[in-house]
PDB file of C-alpha atoms in Angstrom:
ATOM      1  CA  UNK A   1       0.000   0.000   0.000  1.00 73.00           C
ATOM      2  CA  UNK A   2       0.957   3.454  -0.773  1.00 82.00           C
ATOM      3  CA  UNK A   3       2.311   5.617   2.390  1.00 87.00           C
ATOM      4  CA  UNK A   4       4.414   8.503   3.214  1.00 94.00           C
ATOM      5  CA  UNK A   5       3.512   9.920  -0.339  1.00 96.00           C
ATOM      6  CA  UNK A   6       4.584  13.593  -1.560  1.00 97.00           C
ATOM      7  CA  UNK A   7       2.949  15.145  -5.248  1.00 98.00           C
ATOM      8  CA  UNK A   8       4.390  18.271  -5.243  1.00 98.00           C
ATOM      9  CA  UNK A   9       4.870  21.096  -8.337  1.00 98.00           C
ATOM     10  CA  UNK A  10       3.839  19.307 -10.804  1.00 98.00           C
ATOM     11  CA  UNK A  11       1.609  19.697 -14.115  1.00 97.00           C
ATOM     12  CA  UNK A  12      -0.805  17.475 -15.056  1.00 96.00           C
ATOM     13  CA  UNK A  13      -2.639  17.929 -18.342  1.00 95.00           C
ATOM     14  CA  UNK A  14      -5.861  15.712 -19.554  1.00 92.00           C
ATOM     15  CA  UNK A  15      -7.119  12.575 -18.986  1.00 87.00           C
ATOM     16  CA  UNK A  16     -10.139  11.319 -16.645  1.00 91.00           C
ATOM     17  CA  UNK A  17      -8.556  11.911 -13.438  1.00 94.00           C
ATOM     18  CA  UNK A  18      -5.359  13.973 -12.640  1.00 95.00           C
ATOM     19  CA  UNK A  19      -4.382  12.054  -9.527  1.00 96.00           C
ATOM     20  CA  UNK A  20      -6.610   8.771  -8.491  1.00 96.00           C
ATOM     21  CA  UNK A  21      -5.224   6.689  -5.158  1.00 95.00           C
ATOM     22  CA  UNK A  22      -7.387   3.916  -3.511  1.00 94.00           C
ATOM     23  CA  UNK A  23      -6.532   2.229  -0.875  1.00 91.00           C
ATOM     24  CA  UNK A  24      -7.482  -1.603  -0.533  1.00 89.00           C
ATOM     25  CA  UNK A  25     -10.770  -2.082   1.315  1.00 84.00           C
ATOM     26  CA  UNK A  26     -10.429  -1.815   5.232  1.00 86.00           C
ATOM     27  CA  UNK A  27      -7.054  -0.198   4.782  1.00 92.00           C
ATOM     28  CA  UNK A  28      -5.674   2.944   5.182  1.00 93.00           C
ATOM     29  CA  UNK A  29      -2.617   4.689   3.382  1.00 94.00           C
ATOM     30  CA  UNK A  30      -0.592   7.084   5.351  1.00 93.00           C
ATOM     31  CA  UNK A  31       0.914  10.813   5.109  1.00 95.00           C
ATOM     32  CA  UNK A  32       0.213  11.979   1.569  1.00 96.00           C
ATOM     33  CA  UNK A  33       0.780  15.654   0.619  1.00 97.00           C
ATOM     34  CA  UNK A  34      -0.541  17.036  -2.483  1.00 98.00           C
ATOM     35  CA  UNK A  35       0.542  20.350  -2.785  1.00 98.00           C
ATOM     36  CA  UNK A  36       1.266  23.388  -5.780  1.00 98.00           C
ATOM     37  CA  UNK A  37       0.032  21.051  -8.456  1.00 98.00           C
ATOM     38  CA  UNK A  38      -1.397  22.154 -11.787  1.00 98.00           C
ATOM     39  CA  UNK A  39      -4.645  19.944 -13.029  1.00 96.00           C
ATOM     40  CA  UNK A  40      -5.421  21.140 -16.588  1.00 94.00           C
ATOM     41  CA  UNK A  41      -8.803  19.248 -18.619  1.00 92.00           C
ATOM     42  CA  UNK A  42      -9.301  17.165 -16.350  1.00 90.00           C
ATOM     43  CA  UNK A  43     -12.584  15.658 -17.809  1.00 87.00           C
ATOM     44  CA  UNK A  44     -14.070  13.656 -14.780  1.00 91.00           C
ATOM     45  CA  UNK A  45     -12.146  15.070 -11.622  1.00 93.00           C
ATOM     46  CA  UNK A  46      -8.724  16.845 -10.487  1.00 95.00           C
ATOM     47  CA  UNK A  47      -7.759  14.975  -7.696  1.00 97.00           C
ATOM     48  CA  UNK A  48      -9.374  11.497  -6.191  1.00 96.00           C
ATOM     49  CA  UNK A  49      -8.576  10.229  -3.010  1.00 96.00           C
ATOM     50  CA  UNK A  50      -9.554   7.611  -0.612  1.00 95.00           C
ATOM     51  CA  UNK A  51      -8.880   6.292   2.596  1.00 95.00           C
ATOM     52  CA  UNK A  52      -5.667   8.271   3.698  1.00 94.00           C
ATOM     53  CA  UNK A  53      -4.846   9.136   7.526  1.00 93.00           C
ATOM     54  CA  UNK A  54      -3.052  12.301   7.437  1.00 94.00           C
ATOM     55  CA  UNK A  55      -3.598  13.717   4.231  1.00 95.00           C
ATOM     56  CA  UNK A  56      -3.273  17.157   3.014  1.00 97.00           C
ATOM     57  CA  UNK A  57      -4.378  18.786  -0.456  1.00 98.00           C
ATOM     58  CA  UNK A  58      -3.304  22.280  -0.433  1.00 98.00           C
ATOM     59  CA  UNK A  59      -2.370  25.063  -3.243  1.00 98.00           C
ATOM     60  CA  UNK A  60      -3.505  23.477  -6.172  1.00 98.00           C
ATOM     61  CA  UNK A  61      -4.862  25.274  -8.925  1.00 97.00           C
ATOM     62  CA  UNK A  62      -7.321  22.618 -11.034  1.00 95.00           C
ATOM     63  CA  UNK A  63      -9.108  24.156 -13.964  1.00 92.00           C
ATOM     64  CA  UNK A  64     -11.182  22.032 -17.115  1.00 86.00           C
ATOM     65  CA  UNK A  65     -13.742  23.044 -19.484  1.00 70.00           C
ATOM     66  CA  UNK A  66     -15.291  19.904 -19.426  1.00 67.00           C
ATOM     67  CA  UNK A  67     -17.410  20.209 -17.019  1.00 75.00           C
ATOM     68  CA  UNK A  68     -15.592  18.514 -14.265  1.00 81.00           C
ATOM     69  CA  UNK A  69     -17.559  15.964 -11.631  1.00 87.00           C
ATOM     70  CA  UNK A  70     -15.655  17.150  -9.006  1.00 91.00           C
ATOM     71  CA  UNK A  71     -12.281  19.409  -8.089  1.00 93.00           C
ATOM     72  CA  UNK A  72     -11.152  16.973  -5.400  1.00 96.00           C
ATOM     73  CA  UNK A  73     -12.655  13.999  -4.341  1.00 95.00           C
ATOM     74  CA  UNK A  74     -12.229  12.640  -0.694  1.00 96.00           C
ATOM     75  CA  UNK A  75     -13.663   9.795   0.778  1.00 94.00           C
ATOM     76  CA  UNK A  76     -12.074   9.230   4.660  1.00 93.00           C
ATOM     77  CA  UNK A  77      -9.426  11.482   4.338  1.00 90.00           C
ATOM     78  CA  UNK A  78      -8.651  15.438   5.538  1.00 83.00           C
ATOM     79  CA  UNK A  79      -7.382  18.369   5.239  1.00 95.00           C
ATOM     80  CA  UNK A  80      -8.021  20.580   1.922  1.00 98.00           C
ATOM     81  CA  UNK A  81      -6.185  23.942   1.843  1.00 98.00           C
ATOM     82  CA  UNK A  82      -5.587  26.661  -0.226  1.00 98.00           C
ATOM     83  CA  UNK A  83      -6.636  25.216  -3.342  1.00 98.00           C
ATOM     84  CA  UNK A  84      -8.250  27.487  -7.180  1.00 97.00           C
ATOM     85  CA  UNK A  85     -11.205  24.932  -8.650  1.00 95.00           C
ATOM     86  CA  UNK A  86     -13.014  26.032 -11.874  1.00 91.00           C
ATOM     87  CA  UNK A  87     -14.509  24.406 -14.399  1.00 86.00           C
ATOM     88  CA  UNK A  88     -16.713  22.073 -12.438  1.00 85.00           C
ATOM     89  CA  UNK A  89     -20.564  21.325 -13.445  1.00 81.00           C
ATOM     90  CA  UNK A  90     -22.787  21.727 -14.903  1.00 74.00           C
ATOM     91  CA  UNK A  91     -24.114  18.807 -12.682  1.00 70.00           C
ATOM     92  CA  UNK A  92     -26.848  16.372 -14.410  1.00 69.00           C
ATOM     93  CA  UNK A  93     -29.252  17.755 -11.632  1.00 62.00           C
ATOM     94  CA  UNK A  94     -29.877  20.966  -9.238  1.00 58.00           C
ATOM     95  CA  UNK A  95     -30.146  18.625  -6.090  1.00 59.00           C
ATOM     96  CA  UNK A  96     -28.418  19.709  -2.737  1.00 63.00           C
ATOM     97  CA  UNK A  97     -27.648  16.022  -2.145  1.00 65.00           C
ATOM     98  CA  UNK A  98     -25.926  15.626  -5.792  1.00 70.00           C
ATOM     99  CA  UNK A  99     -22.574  15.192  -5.144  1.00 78.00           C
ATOM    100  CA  UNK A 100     -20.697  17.418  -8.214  1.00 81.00           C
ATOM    101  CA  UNK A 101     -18.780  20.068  -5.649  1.00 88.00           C
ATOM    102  CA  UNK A 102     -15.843  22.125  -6.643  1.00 91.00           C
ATOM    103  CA  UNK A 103     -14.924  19.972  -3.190  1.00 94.00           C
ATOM    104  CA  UNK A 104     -16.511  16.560  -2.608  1.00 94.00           C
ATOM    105  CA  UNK A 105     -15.674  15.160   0.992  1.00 95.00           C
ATOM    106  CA  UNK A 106     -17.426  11.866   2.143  1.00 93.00           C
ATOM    107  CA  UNK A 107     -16.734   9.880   5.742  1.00 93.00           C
ATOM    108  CA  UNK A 108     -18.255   6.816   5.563  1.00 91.00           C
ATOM    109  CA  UNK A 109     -16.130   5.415   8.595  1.00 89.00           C
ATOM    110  CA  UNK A 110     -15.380   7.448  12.309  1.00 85.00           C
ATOM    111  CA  UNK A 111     -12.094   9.300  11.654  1.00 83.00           C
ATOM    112  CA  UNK A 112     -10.689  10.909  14.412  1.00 83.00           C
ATOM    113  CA  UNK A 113      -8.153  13.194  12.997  1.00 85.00           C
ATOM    114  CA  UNK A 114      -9.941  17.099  12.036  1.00 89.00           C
ATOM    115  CA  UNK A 115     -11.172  17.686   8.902  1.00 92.00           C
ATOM    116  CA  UNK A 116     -10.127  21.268   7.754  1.00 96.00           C
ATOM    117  CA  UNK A 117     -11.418  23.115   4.661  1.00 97.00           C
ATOM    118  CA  UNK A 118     -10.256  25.968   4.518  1.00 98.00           C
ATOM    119  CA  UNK A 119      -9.174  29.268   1.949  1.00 98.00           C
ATOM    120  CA  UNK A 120     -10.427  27.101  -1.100  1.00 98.00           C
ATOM    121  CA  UNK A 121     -11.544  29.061  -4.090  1.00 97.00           C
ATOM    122  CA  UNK A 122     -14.746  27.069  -6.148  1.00 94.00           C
ATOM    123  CA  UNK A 123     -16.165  28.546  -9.076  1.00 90.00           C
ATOM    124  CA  UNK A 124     -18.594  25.909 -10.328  1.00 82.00           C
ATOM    125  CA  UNK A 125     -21.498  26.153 -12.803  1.00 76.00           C
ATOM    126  CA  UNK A 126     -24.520  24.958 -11.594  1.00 77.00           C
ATOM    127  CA  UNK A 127     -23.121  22.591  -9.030  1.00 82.00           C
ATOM    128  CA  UNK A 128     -22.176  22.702  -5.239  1.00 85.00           C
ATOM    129  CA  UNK A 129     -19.226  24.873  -4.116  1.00 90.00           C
ATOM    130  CA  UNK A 130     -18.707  22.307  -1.165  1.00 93.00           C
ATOM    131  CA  UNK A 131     -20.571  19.134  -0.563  1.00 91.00           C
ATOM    132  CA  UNK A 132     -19.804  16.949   2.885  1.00 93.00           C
ATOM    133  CA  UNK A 133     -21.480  13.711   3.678  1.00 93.00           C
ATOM    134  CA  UNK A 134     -20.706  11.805   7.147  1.00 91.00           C
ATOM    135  CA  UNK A 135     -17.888  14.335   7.997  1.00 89.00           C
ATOM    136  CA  UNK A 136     -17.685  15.052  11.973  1.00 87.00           C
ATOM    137  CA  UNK A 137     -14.990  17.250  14.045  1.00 88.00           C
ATOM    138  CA  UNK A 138     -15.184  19.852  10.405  1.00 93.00           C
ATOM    139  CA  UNK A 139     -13.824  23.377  10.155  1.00 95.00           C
ATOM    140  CA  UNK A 140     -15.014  25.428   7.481  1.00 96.00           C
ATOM    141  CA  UNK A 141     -13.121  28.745   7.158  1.00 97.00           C
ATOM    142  CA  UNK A 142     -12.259  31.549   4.597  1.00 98.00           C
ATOM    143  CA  UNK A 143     -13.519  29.782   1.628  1.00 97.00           C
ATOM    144  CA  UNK A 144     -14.585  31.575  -1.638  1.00 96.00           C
ATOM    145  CA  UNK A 145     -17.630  29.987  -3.338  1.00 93.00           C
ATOM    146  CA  UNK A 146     -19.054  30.840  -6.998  1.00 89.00           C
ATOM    147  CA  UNK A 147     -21.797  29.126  -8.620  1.00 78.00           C
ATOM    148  CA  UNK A 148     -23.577  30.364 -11.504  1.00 75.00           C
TER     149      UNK A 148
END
């Protein structure tokens, strides 16, 4: 399994996904910084990332005109700083619960390390700015939502 991870300063240009890690089911990867990336047409989402204990996604810049699903995509992981989303929606519905988010952040297991999202900027076309499912022990702060 993938641990002690660094993706730092790098340019990523089209394709699905920019970066995709999933852990194996019932396990958890460890320390994995994702930070001052470029994400350029993406078509399906910037960054996608899933069960990682001390995780942080900060200063990324992720832009696509293809209507992105979703910036960054967490599920069980933390930490999301600092980071420039556009290009994401529109989203195949105008449902709160309909998970296309410049930030997408789902906890479907009791982590006990703080989720912080914080100083993001989301400008999204008819999708959410943030969506959170399941997340507990969440800060919210200085975030900069657009959604047209």
């Amino acid at each position: 399994m993938l641990s002690n991870f660094s993706l730092l300063n790098c340019t990523l240009r089209n394709g699905s996904v920019g970066f995709w890690q999933v852990s194996p089911p019932g396990q958890f990867a460890d320390n994995f910084e994702i930070e001052n990336n470029v994400f350029v047409n993406q078509n399906w989402q910037g960054i996608h990332v899933e069960n990682i204990s001390n995780c942080s996604i900060s200063d990324n810049n992720i832009s696509s005109g293809n209507g992105l699903q979703a910036g960054i995509f967490t599920l069980n992981c933390s930490n999301i700083t600092g980071n420039r989303i556009s290009g994401v929606g529109p989203a195949p519905t105008t449902s709160i619960s309909d998970s296309w988010a410049g930030i997408t952040v789902i906890h479907n297991v009791p982590i006990t390390e703080p989720l912080v999202i914080s100083n993001n900027v989301v400008m999204a076309t008819n999708a959410n700015g943030i969506y959170v499912d399941g997340a507990s022990n969440l800060t919210l702060q200085g975030n900069q939502l657009s959604t047209s």
